[in-house]
XYZ file of C-alpha atoms in Angstrom:
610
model
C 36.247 15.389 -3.894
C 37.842 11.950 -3.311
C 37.022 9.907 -0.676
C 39.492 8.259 1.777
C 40.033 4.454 2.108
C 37.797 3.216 5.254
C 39.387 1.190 7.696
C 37.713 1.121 11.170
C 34.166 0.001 12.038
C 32.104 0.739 15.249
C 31.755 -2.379 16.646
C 33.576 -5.388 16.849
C 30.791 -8.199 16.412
C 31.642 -11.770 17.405
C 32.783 -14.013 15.198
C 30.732 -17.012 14.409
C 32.513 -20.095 15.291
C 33.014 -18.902 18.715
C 28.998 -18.162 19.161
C 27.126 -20.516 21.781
C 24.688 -22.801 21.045
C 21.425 -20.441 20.911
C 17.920 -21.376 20.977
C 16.266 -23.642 18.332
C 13.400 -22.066 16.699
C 9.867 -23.810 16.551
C 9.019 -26.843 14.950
C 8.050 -26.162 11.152
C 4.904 -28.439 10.500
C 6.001 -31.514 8.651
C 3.964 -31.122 5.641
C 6.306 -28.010 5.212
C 9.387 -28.609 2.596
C 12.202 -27.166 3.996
C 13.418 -24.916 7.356
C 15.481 -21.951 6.573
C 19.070 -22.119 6.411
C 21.702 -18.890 7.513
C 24.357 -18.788 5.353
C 27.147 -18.580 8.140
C 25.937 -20.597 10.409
C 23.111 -23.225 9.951
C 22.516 -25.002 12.913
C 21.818 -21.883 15.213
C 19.655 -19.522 16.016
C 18.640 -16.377 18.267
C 14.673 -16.426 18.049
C 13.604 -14.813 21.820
C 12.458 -11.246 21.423
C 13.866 -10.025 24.974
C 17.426 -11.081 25.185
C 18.334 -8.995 28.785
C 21.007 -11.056 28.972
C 22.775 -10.876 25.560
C 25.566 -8.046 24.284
C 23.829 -6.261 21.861
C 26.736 -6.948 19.389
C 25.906 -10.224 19.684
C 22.034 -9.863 19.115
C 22.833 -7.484 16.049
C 25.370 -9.744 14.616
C 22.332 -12.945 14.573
C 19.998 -10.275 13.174
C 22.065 -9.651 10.672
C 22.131 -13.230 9.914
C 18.168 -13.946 9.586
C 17.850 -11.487 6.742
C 19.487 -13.896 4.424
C 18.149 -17.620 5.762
C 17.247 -19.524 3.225
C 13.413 -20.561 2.450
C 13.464 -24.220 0.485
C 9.572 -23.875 1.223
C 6.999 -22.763 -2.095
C 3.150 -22.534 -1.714
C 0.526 -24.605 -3.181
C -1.754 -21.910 -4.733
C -2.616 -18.603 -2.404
C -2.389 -18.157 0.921
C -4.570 -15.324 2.653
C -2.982 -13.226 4.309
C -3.969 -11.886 8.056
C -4.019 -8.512 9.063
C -2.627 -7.352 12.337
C -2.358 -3.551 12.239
C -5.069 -0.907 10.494
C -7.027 -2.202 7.499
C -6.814 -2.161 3.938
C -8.289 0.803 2.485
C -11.447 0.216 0.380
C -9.673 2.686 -2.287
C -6.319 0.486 -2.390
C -6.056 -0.434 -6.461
C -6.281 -4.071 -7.234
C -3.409 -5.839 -8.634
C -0.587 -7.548 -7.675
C 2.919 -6.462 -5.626
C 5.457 -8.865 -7.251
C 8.514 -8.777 -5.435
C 12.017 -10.597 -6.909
C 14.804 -11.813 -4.886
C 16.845 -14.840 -3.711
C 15.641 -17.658 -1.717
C 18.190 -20.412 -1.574
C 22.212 -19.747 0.023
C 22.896 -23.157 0.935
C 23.017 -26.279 -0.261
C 23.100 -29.710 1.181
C 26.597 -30.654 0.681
C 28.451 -27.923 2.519
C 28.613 -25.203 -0.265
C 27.246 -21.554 0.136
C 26.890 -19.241 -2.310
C 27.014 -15.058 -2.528
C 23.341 -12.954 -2.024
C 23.688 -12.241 -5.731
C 24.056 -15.802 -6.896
C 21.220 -17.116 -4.454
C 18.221 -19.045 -6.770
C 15.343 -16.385 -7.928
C 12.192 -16.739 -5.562
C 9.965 -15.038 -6.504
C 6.858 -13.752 -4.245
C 3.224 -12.598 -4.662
C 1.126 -10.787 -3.233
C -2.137 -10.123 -4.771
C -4.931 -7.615 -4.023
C -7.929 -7.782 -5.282
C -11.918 -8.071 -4.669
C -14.621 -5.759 -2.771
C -13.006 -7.177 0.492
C -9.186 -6.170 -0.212
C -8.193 -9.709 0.920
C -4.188 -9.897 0.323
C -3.329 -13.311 -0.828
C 0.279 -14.833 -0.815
C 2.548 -16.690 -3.090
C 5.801 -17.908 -3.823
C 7.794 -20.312 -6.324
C 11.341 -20.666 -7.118
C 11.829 -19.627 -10.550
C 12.854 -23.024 -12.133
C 15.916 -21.709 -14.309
C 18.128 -24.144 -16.033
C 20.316 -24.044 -13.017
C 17.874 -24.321 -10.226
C 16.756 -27.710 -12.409
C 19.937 -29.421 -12.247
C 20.480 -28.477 -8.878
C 17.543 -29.231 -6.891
C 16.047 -32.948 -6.644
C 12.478 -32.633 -6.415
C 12.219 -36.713 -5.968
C 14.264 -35.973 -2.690
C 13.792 -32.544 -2.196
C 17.670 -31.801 -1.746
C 20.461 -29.109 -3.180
C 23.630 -29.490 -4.646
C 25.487 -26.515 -6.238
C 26.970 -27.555 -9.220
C 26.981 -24.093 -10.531
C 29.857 -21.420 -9.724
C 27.741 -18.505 -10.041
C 30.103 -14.844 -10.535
C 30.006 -14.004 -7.028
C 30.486 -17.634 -5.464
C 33.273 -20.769 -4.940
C 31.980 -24.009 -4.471
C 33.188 -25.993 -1.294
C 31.219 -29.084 -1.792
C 30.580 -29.113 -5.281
C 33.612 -29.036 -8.130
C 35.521 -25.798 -7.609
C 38.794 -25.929 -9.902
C 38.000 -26.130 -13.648
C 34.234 -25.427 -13.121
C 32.956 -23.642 -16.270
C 29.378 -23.186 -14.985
C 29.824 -19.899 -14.393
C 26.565 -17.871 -15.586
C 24.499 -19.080 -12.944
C 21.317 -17.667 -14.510
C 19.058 -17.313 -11.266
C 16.466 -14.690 -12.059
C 16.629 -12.985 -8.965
C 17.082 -9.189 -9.145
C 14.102 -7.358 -10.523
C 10.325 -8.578 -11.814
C 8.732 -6.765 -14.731
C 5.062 -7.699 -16.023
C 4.643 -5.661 -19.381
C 2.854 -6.818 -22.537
C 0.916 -9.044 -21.058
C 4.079 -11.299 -20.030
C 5.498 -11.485 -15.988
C 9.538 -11.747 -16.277
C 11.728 -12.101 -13.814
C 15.722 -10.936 -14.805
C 19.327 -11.059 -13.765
C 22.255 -9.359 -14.463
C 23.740 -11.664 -16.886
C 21.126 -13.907 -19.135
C 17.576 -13.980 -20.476
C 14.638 -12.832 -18.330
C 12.482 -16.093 -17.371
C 8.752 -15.837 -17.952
C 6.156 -16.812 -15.551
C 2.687 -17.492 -15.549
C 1.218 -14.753 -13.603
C -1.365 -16.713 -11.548
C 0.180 -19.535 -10.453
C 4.034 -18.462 -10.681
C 5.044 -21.903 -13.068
C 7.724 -21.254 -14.917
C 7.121 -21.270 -18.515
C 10.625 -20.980 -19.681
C 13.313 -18.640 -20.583
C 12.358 -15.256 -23.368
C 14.839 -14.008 -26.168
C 13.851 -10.539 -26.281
C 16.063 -9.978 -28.779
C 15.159 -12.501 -31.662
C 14.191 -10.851 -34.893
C 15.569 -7.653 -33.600
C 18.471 -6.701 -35.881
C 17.207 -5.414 -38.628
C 15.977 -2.171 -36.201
C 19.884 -0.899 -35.903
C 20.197 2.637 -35.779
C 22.777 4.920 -34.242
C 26.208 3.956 -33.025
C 29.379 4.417 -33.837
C 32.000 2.963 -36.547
C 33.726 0.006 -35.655
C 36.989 -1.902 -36.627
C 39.983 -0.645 -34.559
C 41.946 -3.212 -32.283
C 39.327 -3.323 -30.173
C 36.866 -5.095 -32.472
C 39.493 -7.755 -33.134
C 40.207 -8.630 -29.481
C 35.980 -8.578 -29.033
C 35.945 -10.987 -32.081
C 39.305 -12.970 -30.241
C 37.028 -13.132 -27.014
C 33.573 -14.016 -28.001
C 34.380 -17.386 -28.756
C 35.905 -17.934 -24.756
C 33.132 -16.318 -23.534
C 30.269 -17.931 -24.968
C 31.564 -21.460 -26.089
C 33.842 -22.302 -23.115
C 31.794 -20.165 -20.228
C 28.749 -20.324 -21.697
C 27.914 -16.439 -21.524
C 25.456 -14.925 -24.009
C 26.777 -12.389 -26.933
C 24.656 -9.915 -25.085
C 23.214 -9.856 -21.627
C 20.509 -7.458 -20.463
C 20.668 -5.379 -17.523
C 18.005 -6.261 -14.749
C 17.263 -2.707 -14.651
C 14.632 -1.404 -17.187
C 12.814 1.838 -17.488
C 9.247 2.574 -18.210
C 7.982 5.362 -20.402
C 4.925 6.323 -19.266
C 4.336 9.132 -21.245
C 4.519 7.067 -24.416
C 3.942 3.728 -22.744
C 6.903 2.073 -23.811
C 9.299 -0.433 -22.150
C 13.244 0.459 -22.193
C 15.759 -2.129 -21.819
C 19.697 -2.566 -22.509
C 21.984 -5.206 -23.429
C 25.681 -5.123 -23.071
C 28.509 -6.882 -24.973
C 29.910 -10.022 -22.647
C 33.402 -9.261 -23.363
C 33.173 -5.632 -22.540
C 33.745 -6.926 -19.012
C 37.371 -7.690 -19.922
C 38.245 -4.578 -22.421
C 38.623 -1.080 -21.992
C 35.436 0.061 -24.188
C 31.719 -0.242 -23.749
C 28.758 -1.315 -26.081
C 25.388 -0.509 -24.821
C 22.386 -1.232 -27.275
C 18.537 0.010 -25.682
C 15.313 -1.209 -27.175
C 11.777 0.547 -26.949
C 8.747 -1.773 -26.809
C 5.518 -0.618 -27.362
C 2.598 -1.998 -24.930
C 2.395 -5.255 -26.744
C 6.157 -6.242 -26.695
C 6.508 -5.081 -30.563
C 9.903 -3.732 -30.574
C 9.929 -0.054 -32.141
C 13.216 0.925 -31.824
C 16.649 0.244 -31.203
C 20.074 1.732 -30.598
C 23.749 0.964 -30.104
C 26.073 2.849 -28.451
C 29.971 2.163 -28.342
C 31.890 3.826 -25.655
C 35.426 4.158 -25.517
C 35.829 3.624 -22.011
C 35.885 0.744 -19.441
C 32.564 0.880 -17.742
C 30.096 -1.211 -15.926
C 26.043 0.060 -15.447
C 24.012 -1.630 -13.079
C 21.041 0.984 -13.281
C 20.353 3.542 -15.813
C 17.986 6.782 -16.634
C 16.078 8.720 -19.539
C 14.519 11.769 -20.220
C 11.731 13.016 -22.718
C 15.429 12.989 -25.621
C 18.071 10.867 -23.594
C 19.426 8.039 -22.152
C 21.603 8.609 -19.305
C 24.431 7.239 -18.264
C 26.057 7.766 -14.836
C 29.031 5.818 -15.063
C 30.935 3.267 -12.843
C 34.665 3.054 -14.075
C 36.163 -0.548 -13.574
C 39.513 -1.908 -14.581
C 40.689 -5.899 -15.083
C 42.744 -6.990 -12.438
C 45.344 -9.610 -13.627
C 45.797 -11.130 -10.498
C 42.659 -11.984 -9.854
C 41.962 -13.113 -13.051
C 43.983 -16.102 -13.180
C 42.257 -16.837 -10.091
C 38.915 -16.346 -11.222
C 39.716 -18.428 -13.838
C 40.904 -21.264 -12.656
C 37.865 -21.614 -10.115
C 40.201 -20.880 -7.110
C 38.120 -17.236 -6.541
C 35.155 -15.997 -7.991
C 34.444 -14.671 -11.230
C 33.945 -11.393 -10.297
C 37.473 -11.475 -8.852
C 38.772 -10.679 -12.208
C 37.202 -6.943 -12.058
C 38.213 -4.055 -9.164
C 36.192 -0.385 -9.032
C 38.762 1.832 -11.033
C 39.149 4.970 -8.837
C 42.196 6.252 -10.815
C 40.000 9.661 -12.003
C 38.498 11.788 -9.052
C 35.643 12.478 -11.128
C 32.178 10.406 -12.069
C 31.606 10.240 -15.974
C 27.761 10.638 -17.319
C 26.995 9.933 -20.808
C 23.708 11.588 -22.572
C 22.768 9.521 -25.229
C 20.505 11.002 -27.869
C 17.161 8.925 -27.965
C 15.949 9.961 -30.878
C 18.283 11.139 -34.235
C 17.602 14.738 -34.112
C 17.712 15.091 -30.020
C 21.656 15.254 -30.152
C 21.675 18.687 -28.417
C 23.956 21.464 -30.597
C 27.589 20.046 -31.771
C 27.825 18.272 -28.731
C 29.419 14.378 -29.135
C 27.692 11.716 -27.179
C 31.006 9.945 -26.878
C 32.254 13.060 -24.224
C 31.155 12.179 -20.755
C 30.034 14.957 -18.653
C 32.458 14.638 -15.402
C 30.417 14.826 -12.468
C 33.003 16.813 -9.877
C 32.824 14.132 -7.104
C 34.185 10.170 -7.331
C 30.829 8.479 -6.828
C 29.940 4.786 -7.693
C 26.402 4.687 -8.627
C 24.244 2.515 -7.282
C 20.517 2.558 -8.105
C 18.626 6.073 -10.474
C 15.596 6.853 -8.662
C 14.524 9.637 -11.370
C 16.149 12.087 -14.070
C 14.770 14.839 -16.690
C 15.022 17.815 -18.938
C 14.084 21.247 -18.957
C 15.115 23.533 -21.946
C 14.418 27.476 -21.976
C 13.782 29.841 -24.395
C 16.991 30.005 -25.617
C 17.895 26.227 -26.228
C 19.914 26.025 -23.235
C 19.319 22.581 -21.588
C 19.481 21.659 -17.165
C 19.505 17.590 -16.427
C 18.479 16.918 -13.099
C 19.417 13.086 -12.095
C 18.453 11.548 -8.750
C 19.666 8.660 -7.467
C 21.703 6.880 -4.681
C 25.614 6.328 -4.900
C 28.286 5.640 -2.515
C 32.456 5.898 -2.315
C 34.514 4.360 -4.994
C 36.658 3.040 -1.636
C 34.406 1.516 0.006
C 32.658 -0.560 -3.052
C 34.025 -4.188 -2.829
C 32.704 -6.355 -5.158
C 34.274 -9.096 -2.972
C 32.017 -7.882 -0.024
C 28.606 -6.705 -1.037
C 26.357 -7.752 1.365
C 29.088 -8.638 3.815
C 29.609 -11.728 2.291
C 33.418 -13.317 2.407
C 33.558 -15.883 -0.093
C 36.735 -17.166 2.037
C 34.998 -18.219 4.973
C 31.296 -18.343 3.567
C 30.292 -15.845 6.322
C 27.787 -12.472 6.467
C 29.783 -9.644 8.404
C 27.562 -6.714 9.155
C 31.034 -5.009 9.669
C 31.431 -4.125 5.935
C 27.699 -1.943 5.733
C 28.044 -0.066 8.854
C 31.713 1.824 9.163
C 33.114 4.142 11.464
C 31.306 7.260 12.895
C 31.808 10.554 10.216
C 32.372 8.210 7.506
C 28.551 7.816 6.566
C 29.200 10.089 3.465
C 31.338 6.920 2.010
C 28.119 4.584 2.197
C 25.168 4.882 -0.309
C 23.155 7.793 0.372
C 20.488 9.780 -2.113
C 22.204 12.623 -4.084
C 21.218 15.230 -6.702
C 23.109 15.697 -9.943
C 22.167 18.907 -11.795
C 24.125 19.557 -15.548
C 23.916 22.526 -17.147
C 24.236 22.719 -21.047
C 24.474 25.666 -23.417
C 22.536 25.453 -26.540
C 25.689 23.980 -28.665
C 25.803 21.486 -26.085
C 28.872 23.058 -24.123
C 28.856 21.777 -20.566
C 28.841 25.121 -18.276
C 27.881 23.414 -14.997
C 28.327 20.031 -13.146
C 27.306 19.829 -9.697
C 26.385 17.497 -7.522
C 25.096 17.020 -3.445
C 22.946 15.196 -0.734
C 19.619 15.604 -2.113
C 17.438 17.657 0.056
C 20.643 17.718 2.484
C 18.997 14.282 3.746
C 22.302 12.279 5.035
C 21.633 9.194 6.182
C 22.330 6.129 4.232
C 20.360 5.255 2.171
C 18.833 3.279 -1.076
C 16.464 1.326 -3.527
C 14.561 5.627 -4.771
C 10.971 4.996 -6.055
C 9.190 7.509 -7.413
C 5.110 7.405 -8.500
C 5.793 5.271 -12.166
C 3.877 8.122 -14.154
C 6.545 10.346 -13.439
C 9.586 8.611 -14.895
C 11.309 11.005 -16.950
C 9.684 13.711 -16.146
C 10.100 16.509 -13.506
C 8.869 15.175 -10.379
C 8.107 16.435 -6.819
C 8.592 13.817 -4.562
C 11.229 10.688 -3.845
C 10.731 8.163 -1.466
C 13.679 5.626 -0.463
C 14.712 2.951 1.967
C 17.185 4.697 4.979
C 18.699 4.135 8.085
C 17.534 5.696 11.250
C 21.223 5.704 12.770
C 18.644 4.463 16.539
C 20.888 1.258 16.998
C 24.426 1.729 17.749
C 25.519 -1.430 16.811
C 23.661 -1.823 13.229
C 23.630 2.205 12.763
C 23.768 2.010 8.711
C 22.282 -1.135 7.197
C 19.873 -3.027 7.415
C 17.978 0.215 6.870
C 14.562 0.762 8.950
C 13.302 3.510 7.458
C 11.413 4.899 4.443
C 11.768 8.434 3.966
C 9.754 11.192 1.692
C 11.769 13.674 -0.274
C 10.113 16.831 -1.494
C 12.645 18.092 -4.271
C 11.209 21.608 -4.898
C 10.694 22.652 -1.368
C 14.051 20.581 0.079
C 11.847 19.044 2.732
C 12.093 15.378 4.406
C 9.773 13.402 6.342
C 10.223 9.638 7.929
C 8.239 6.190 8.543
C 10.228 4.051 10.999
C 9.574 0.522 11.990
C 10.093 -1.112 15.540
C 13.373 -1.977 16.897
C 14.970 -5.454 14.910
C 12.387 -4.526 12.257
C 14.124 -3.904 8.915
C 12.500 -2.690 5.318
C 13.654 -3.362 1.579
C 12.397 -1.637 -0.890
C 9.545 0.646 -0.965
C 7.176 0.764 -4.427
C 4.871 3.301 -4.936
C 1.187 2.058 -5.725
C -0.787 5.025 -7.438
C -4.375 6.309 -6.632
C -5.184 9.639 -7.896
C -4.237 12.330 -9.829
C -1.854 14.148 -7.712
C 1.930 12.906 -7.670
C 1.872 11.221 -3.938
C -2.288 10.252 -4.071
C -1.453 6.603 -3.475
C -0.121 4.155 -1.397
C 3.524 2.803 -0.341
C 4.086 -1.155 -0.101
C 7.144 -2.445 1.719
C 7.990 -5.898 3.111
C 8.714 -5.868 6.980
C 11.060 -8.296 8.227
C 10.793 -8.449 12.157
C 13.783 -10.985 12.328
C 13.629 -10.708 16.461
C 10.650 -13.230 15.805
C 11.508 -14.230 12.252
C 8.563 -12.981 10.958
C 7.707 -11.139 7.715
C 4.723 -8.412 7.149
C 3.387 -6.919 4.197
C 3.422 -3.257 5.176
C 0.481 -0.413 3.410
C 1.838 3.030 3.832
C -0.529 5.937 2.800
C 2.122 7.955 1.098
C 1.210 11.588 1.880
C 0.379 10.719 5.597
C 4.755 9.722 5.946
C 5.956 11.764 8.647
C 2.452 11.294 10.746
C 1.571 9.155 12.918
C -1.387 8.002 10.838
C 0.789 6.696 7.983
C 1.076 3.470 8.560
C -2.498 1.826 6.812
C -2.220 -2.074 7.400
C 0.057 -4.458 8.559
C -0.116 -8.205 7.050
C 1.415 -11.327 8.477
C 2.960 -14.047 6.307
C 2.755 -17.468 7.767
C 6.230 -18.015 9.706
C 6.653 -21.257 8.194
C 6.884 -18.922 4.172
C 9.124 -16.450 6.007
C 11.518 -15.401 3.438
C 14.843 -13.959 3.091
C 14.973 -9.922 1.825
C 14.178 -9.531 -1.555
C 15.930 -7.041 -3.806
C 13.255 -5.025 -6.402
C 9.725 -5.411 -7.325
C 6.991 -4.389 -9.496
C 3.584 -3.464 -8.953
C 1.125 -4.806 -11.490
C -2.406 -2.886 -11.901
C -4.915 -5.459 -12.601
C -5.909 -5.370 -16.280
């Protein structure tokens, strides 16, 4: 099935420049760095709880707004938290809920920059002690970038870099180079010993886990080569337009050889890391190199393996089983056009890639693991075609079962939306034109809620010569409402779990019906049942992480981050995970000073305290 471009929206929300003056929030203490900053519109605000007098288009569109205001402010050591709902459970683990994301849009000289490219800020919060006390933290992650651009003498921004998702309007915008903006925001892994905190495009940044310093940037990679194994021949034209590029790439735009995705996977069953690289200038050609590296529980690496696709492709998130890595595929294409735009600094980066919906079908690629897991005669290099155009999005679980006869089912759960409706020129809303947030682009017309991300189930069906006999995919549990950001309990990875949990949209306000979502829900796979947590109204989640307990799969607890942006607050939410669909579920409820409040962060990590 293909799905049809998307034109209308359900509400027409004002646009900013015609917005009245609204009310100023409070006064932020002076020994506090910074105030937060909207990217659209910096100098106003909507702060009042009861607005009787405002269109709710209006109220929605500000709300909107105050997920993504910047927070210049960092703590000096912890801050205890206070708790204003329930209590934390004397059972709750100790450790620490790291959560990654961006914490700087605008800078002091009238530039803005994308979601994506906004500096890594990264936040603690740490749980530990007979009395459960929940103390706060959070640093910028001082990259290369954020250290030329902020002026800790003065205490003021410039954007110097472009970033891939951003144009500079007060900084140098034709010619600029600085293009891998390197801000460690996406995800936050602690394994070996070592906190890291990754982006798309560079080397994870290390941090000292206590106090959140910066140590400085880790080549996971160095002293790796000599593990090849797998992978393909190379040397057809390909290779020599690689060889042409790599040169551009890394000498003129500074882009590594190989850049890691921020996505990794954790083997639990054999307690090993999994990470992959790609090849810079597979961006730009119409093949794909993927290399994946196993590291044992001290960071030793103990295996590694390349892959080389012959197809135009771009991952963002990834899966395994107990024998293979899996693939599901998002076809791209270069657009010329926007190339020479990209180029020049006139447009983003980014500009010079479009989603490719030319097939009507969704490519997954099983790659063996291991040498002999390479099921029958099958070749790796032969996608699986998924019978549905579906851009994936985020892999909340996959795994294998074989029977008696060799024959082998994949089941692969994750969240994906419509190949129309992905714009990499508006993710988040964002137009890079006029530097504003429209909510317009996350929440379309009525009916067309299939085209937005929502959880689905992939199951593949493979004789034992590796013969495809079966592709199907669908809504998983029939659950759909938008949705995003599947967690599963960690010891399940790769393996055949029960339950999925995931961030979703209640569809309760008309005027913001699919995103921000407000919601976590509770998938249980085998039985095709559902069951809901909502917040209050202008309360919006991110994403949930599963904290484990006890033996069985959902013995544990749920964390989320609560961001009540009618008072611009945020709260550090404890769900008891089998208790979602009561009324008991919710556990606690923390407050973070108002002053820290912080804009929506993208993925965390929960780290058991050793």
């Amino acid at each position: 099935m293909q799905a049809k471009p998307l034109h209308a929206v359900p509400v027409k929300f004002p646009s900013p420049t015609k917005l009245p003056l609204l009310q100023k929030p409070p006064a932020v203490p002076e020994k506090v760095l910074s105030r937060a900053i909207s990217i659209s519109t910096p100098d106003t605000r909507v702060s009042d709880v009861s607005t009787p007098n405002l269109d709710d288009s209006l109220v929605a569109f500000w709300d909107y707004q105050f997920l993504f205001m910047s927070q210049r402010s960092e703590t000096d050591g912890s801050i205890a938290l206070r708790v204003v709902d329930g209590a934390i459970p004397v059972d709750f683990p100790s450790g620490t809920y790291f959560l990654a994301g961006p914490g700087l849009f605008s800078d002091d000289h009238g530039s803005t920059v994308h979601p994506l490219d906004g500096h890594g800020y990264l936040r603690a919060f740490a749980i530990n002690g007979p009395g459960k006390e929940v103390k706060f933290s959070a640093r910028y992650v001082k990259t290369e970038a954020q250290l030329e651009e902020h002026d800790p003498m003065t205490r003021g921004w410039r954007f110097t870099y472009r970033g891939p998702f951003s144009v500079l309007k007060g900084g140098k915008k034709v010619g600029n180079r600085k293009v891998m903006k390197n801000v460690a925001n996406t995800s936050v892994l602690k394994w070996g010993g070592r906190l890291m905190c990754l982006w798309e495009g560079g080397d994870p940044y290390e941090i000292e886990s206590g106090t959140l310093d910066t140590i400085g940037r880790l080549d996971m990679m160095e002293g790796c080569d000599s593990l090849h194994e797998g992978g393909s021949p190379g040397g057809d034209a390909w290779d020599l337009a690689a060889a042409a590029l790599k040169p551009i790439l890394h000498g003129v735009f500074k882009m590594p050889e190989k850049r890691p995705l921020s996505h990794y996977k954790i083997d639990a069953k054999r307690n090993r890391l999994l990470m992959m690289w790609c090849n810079a200038e597979d961006m730009l050609l119409p093949r794909s190199n993927f290399t994946i590296y196993e590291f044992d529980s001290k960071m030793k690496v103990v295996q590694r393996k390349e892959f080389k696709i012959p197809d135009h492709l771009m991952i963002h998130d990834w899966a395994f089983t107990d024998s293979h890595y899996v693939l599901f595929s998002n076809r791209i294409k270069l657009d010329i056009l926007g190339s020479m735009g990209a180029l020049s600094g006139l447009s983003p980066m980014i500009s010079a890639l479009s989603a490719n919906p030319s097939k009507p079908t969704s490519p997954i690629y099983l790659l063996p693991r291991f040498s002999d897991d390479v099921i029958g005669n099958r070749d790796w290099r032969v996608p699986i075609e998924v019978p549905s155009q579906l851009w994936l999005i985020h892999v909340g679980n996959a795994y294998e079962e074989r029977d008696e006869r060799g024959n082998f089912n994949i089941q692969i759960h994750a969240s994906a939306c419509s190949y129309h409706w992905f714009n990499f020129h508006k993710m988040f809303g964002y137009d890079w034109q006029s530097r504003k947030l429209d909510p317009c682009v996350m929440n379309v017309q009525q009916g067309q809620e299939e085209s937005l991300p929502h959880l689905i189930q992939v199951s593949i069906n493979l004789d034992a010569n590796g013969t495809s006999k079966n592709c199907s995919v669908e809504p998983l549990n029939q659950w759909n409402k938008p949705s995003d950001f599947p967690a599963i309990n960690p010891s399940s990875s790769g393996t055949k779990n029960t339950y999925m949990y995931a961030a979703a949209a209640s569809g309760s306000r008309s005027t913001l019906p699919h995103f921000p979502f407000d919601t976590i829900v509770k998938v249980n796979v085998p039985n095709k049942s559902t069951h809901r947590w909502s917040t209050g109204t202008r309360r919006f989640i991110g994403e949930p992480i599963f904290v484990p307990k006890g033996i069985e799969e959902d013995d544990g607890y749920l964390l989320v981050v609560e961001y009540a942006v009618s008072i611009q607050r945020c709260y550090l939410v404890i769900l008891d995970a089998k208790r979602i669909g009561e009324i008991d579920a919710l556990v606690a409820r923390l407050e973070v000073p108002k002053h820290l409040t912080f804009p929506i962060g993208f993925h965390g990590f929960w780290a058991p305290k050793e």
